[in-house]
Coordinates of C-alpha atoms in Angstrom, one line a residue:
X621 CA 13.7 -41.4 -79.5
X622 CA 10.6 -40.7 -81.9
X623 CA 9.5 -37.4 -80.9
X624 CA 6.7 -37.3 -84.3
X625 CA 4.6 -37.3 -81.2
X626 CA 6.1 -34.3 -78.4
X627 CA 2.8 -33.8 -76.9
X628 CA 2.6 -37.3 -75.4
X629 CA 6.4 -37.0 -74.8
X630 CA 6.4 -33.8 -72.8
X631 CA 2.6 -34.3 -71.1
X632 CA 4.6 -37.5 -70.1
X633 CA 7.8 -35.9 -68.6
X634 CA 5.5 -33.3 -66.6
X635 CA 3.6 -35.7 -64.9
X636 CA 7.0 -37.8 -64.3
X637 CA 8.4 -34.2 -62.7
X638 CA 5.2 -33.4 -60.5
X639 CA 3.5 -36.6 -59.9
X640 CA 2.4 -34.6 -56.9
X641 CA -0.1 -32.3 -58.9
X642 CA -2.9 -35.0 -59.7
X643 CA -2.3 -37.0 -56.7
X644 CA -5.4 -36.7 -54.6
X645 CA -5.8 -36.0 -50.8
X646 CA -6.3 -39.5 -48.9
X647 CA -5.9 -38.2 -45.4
X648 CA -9.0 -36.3 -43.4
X649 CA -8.8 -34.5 -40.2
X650 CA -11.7 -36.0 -38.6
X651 CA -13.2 -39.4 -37.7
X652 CA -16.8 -38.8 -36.7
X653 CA -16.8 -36.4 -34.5
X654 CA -13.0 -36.3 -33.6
X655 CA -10.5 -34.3 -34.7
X656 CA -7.3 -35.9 -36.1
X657 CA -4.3 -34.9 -35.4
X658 CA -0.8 -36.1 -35.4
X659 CA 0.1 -39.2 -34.3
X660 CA -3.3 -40.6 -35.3
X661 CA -4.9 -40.3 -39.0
X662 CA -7.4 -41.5 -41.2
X663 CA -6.4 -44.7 -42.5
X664 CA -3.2 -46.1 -44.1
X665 CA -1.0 -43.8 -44.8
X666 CA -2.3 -41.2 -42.7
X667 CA -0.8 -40.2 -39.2
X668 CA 2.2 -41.6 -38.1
X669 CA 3.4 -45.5 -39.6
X670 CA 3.9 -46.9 -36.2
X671 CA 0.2 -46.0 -34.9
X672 CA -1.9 -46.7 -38.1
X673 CA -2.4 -50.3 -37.1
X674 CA -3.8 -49.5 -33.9
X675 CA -5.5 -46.3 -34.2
X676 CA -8.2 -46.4 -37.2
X677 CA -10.8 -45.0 -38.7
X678 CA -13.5 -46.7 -40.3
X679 CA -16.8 -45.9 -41.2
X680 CA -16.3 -42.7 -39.3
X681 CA -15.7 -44.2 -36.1
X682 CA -12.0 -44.1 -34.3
X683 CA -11.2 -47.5 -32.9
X684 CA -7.9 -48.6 -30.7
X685 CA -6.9 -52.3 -31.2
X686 CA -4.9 -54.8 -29.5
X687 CA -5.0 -58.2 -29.6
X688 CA -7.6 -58.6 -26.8
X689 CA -9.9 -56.9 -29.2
X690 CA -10.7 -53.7 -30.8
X691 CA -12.2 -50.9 -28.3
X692 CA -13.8 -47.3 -29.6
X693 CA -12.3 -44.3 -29.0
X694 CA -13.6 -41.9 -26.8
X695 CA -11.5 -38.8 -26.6
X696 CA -8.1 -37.8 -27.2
X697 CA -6.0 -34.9 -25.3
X698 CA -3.1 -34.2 -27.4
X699 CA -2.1 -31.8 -25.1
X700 CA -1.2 -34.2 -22.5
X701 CA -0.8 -37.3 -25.1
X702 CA -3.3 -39.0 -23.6
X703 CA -6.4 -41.7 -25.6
X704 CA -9.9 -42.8 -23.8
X705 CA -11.1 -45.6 -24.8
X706 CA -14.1 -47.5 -23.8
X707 CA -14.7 -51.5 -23.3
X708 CA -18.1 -53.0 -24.1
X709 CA -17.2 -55.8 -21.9
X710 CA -16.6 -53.9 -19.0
X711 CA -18.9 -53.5 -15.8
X712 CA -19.7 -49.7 -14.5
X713 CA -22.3 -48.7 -11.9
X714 CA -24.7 -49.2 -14.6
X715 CA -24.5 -52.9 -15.6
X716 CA -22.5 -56.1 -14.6
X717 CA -21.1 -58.1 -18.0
X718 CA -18.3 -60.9 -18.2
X719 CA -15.4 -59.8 -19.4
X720 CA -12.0 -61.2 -21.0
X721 CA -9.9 -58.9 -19.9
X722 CA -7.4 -56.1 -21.6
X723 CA -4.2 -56.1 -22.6
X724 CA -1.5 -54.5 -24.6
X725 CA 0.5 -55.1 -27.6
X726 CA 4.0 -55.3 -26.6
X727 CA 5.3 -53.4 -29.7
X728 CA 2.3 -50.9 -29.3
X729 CA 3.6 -47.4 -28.5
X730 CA 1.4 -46.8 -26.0
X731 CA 1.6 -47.4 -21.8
X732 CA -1.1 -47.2 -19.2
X733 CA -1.4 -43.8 -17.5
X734 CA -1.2 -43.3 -14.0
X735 CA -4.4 -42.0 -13.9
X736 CA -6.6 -45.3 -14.8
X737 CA -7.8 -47.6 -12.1
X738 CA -8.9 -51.1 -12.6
X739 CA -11.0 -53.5 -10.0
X740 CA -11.6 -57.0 -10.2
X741 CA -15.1 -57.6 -9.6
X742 CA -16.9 -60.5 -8.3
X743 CA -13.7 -62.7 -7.8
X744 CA -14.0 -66.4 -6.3
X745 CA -13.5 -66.3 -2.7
X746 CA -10.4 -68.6 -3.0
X747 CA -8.9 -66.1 -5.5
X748 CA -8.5 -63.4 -2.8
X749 CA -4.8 -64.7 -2.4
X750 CA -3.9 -64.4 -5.5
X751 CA -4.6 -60.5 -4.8
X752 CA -3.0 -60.3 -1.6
X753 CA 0.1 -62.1 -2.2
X754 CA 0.0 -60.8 -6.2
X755 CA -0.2 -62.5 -9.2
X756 CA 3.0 -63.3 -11.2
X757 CA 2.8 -63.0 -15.0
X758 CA 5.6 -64.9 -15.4
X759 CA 8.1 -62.4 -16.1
X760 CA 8.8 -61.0 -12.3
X761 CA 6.1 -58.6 -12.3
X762 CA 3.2 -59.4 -10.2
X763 CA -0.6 -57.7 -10.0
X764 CA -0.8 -56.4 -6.5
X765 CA -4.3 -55.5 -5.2
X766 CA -6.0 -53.5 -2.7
X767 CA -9.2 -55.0 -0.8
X768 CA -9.1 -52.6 1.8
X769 CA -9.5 -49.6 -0.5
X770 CA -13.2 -47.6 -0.2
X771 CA -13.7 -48.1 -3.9
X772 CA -14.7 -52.0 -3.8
X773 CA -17.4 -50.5 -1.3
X774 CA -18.6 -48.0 -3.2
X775 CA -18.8 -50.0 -6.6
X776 CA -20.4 -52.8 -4.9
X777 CA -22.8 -50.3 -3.7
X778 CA -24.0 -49.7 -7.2
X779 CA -27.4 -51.1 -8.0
X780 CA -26.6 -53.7 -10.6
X781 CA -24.2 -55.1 -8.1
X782 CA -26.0 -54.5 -4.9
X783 CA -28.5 -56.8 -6.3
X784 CA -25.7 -60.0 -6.4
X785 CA -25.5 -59.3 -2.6
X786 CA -21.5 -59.8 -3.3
X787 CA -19.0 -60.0 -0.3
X788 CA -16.2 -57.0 -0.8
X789 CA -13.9 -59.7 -0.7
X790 CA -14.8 -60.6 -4.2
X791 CA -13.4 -57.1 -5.0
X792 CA -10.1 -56.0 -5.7
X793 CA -8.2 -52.9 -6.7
X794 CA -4.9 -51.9 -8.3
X795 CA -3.6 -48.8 -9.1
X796 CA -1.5 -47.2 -10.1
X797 CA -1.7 -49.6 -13.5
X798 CA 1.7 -50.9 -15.3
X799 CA 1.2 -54.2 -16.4
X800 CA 4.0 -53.7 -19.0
X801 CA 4.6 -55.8 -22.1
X802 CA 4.3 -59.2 -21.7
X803 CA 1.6 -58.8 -18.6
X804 CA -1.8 -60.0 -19.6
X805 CA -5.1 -59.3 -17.3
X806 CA -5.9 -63.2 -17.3
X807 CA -9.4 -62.9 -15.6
X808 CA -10.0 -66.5 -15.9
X809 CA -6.6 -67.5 -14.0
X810 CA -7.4 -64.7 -11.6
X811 CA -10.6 -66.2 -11.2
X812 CA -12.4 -63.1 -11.6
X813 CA -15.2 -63.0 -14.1
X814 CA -15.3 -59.0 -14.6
X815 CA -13.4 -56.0 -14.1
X816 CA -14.0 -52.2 -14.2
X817 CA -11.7 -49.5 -15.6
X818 CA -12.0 -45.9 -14.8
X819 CA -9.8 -42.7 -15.3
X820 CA -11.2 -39.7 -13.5
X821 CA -13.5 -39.7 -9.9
X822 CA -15.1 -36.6 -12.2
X823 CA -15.0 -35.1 -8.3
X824 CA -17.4 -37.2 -7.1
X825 CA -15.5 -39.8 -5.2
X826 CA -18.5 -41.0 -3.6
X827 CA -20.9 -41.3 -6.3
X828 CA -19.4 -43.9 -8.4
X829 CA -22.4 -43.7 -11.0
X830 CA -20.7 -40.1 -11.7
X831 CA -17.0 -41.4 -12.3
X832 CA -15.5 -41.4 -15.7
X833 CA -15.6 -45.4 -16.8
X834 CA -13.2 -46.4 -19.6
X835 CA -9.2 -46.6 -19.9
X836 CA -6.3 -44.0 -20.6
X837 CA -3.6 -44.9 -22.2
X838 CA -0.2 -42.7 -22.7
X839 CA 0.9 -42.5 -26.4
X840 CA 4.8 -42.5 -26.7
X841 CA 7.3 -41.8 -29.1
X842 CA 10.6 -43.4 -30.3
X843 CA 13.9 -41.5 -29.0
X844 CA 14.8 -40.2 -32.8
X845 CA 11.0 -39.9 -34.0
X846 CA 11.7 -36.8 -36.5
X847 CA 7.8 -36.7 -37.2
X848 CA 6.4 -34.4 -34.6
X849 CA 8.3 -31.0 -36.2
X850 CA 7.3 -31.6 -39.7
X851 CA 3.9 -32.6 -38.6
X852 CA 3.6 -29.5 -37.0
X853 CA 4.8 -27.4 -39.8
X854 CA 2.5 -29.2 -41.8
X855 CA -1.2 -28.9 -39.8
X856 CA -0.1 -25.2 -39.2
X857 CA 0.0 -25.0 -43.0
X858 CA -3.5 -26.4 -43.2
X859 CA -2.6 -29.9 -44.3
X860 CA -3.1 -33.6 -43.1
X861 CA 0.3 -35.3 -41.8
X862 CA 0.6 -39.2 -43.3
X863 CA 3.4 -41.1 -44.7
X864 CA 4.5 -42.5 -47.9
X865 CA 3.5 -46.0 -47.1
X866 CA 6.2 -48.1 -49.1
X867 CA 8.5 -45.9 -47.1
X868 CA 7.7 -45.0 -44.2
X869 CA 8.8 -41.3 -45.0
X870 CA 6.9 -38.3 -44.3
X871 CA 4.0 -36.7 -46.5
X872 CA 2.4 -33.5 -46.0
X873 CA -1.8 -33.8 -47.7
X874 CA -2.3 -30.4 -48.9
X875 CA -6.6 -29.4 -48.7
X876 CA -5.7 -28.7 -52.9
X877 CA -4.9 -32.5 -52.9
X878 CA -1.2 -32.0 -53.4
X879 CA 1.2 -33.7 -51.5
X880 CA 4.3 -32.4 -50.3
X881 CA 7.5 -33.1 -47.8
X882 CA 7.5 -30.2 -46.1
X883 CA 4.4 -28.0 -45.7
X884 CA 1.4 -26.6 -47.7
X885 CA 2.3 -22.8 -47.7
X886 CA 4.7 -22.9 -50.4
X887 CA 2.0 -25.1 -52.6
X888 CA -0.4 -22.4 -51.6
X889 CA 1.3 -19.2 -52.9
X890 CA 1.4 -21.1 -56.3
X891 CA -2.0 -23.1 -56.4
X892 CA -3.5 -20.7 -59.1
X893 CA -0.3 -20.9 -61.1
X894 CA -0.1 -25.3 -60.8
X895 CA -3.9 -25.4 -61.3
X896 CA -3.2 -23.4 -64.4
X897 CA -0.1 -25.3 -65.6
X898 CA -1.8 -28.5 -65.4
X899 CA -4.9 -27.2 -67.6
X900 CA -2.4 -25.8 -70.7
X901 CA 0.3 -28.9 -70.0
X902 CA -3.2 -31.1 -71.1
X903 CA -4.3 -28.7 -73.3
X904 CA -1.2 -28.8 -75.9
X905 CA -1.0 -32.3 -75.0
X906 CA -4.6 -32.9 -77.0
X907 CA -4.7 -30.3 -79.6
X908 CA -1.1 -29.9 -80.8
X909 CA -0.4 -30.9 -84.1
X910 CA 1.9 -33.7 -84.9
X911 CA 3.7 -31.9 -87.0
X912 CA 3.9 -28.8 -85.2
X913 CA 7.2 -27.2 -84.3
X914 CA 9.0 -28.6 -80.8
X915 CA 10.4 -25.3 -79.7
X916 CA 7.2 -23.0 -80.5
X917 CA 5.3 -26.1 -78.6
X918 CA 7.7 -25.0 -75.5
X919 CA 7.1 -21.4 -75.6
X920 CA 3.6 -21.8 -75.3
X921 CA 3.8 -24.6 -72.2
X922 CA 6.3 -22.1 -70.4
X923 CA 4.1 -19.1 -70.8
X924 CA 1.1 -19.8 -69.0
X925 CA 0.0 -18.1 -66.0
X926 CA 2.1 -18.2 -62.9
X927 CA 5.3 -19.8 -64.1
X928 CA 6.4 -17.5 -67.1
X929 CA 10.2 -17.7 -67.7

């Protein structure tokens, strides 16, 4: 090996021993006005592998996505593992709009929580057996709804719908919501041009202009998922949690833009001493002389501050 060059050689070998020390920091801990936290991060490579493609962040806005379209994010409560998202296309108290429907990726870690209600709204007459005897998917589970239930009164008193002058029969309720992996809501077969989602009464149960309109979904995690513990290790150290994305194995982002694979307190003890290193590994690597001697060349890479041996 021609070493008539050692400072290209040895800048070379360092950066092949700590590619971590000019890697940037790709992974933020907001999105808007959110906070990011484990499962959920920035962008690819960020978070956890198996939500990235349906939690995301772009243009500083957190979006959830399915293949019924892509919904904004309204809140998340980590504590409870619990996202609130909101549908454009979905009637409230305030306004009336046709919808498509919503539905679920099968392979999406998420599940409906017990907490959301949906209501068909302003379903054809003819449909109200559908409801009443319930609706089968296709795979043995079957939509069973409530007519009976005060709520299709009490949304159908709402302005924008009290205007239609629509029969309650043209309402219907289910709850609690598990429509499961392969169930879609199918308004058109349903016959039911709109529906309304909503996860907390907001203790008004008689005021449905006050209730909380949107949908909350459960976020769930595989039997061996080994990311929560070094996630946690890692945010309690300051840094961003993401992935290395040709293999699925953990990251910890570091806020000096180093990335490590456990957490950021050890890279924080020695941040002065790497910051240094890196400035006199480049330093030699410019200014050394050709023809300078190899083993005075190590002595002065070795010395610098932080890492003298």
């Amino acid at each position: 090996m021609d070493f008539s060059y050692p400072s290209v050689f040895l800048l070379s070998f360092f950066l092949f021993l700590f590619p971590s020390l000019i890697s940037s920091q790709i992974c933020q801990k907001n999105c808007g006005k959110e906070t990011l936290k484990y499962p959920f991060g920035s962008g690819p490579g960020c978070g956890d592998p198996r939500f990235q493609p349906h939690v995301t962040c772009s243009q500083q806005k957190l979006t959830f996505t399915t293949h019924t379209g892509s919904y904004p994010v309204t809140s998340i409560d980590y504590a409870n593992e619990v996202i609130y998202i909101s549908d454009p296309t979905m009637s409230t108290c305030s306004c009336t709009v046709p919808s498509k429907g919503f539905g679920l990726n099968w392979d999406a870690p998420f599940t409906f929580a017990d907490r959301t209600i949906f209501a068909l709204v302003d379903c054809a007459t003819n449909s109200s057996s559908i409801c009443q005897n319930g609706y089968d998917d296709g795979s043995n589970s079957k939509l069973l709804c409530d007519q009976g239930t005060p709520i299709c009164s009490l949304l159908y008193s709402c302005r924008p719908i009290s205007t239609i002058n629509l029969p309650i029969s043209t309402c219907c309720v289910y709850t609690p919501v598990n429509l499961g992996p392969s169930f879609e809501m199918d308004l058109q077969k349903l016959q039911c041009p709109s529906y309304t989602g909503f996860y907390n009464f907001n203790d008004q149960q008689s005021d449905p202009e006050k209730w909380n309109y949107g949908i909350a979904l459960k976020y769930k995690f595989s039997v061996t998922n080994d990311y929560p513990g070094s996630c946690d290790a890692c945010e309690r150290s300051h840094g961003v949690c993401g992935y290395n994305v040709a293999f699925n194995s953990f990251i910890c982002n570091c806020p000096n833009g180093i990335n490590t694979t456990t957490d950021c307190y050890f890279i924080s003890s020695f941040n002065s001493g790497f910051r240094n290193g890196v400035a006199w590994l480049i330093y030699p690597a410019v200014y050394l002389d050709r023809t300078s001697n190899i083993a005075q060349y190590f002595s002065r890479v070795w010395n610098f501050d932080g890492f003298r041996v």
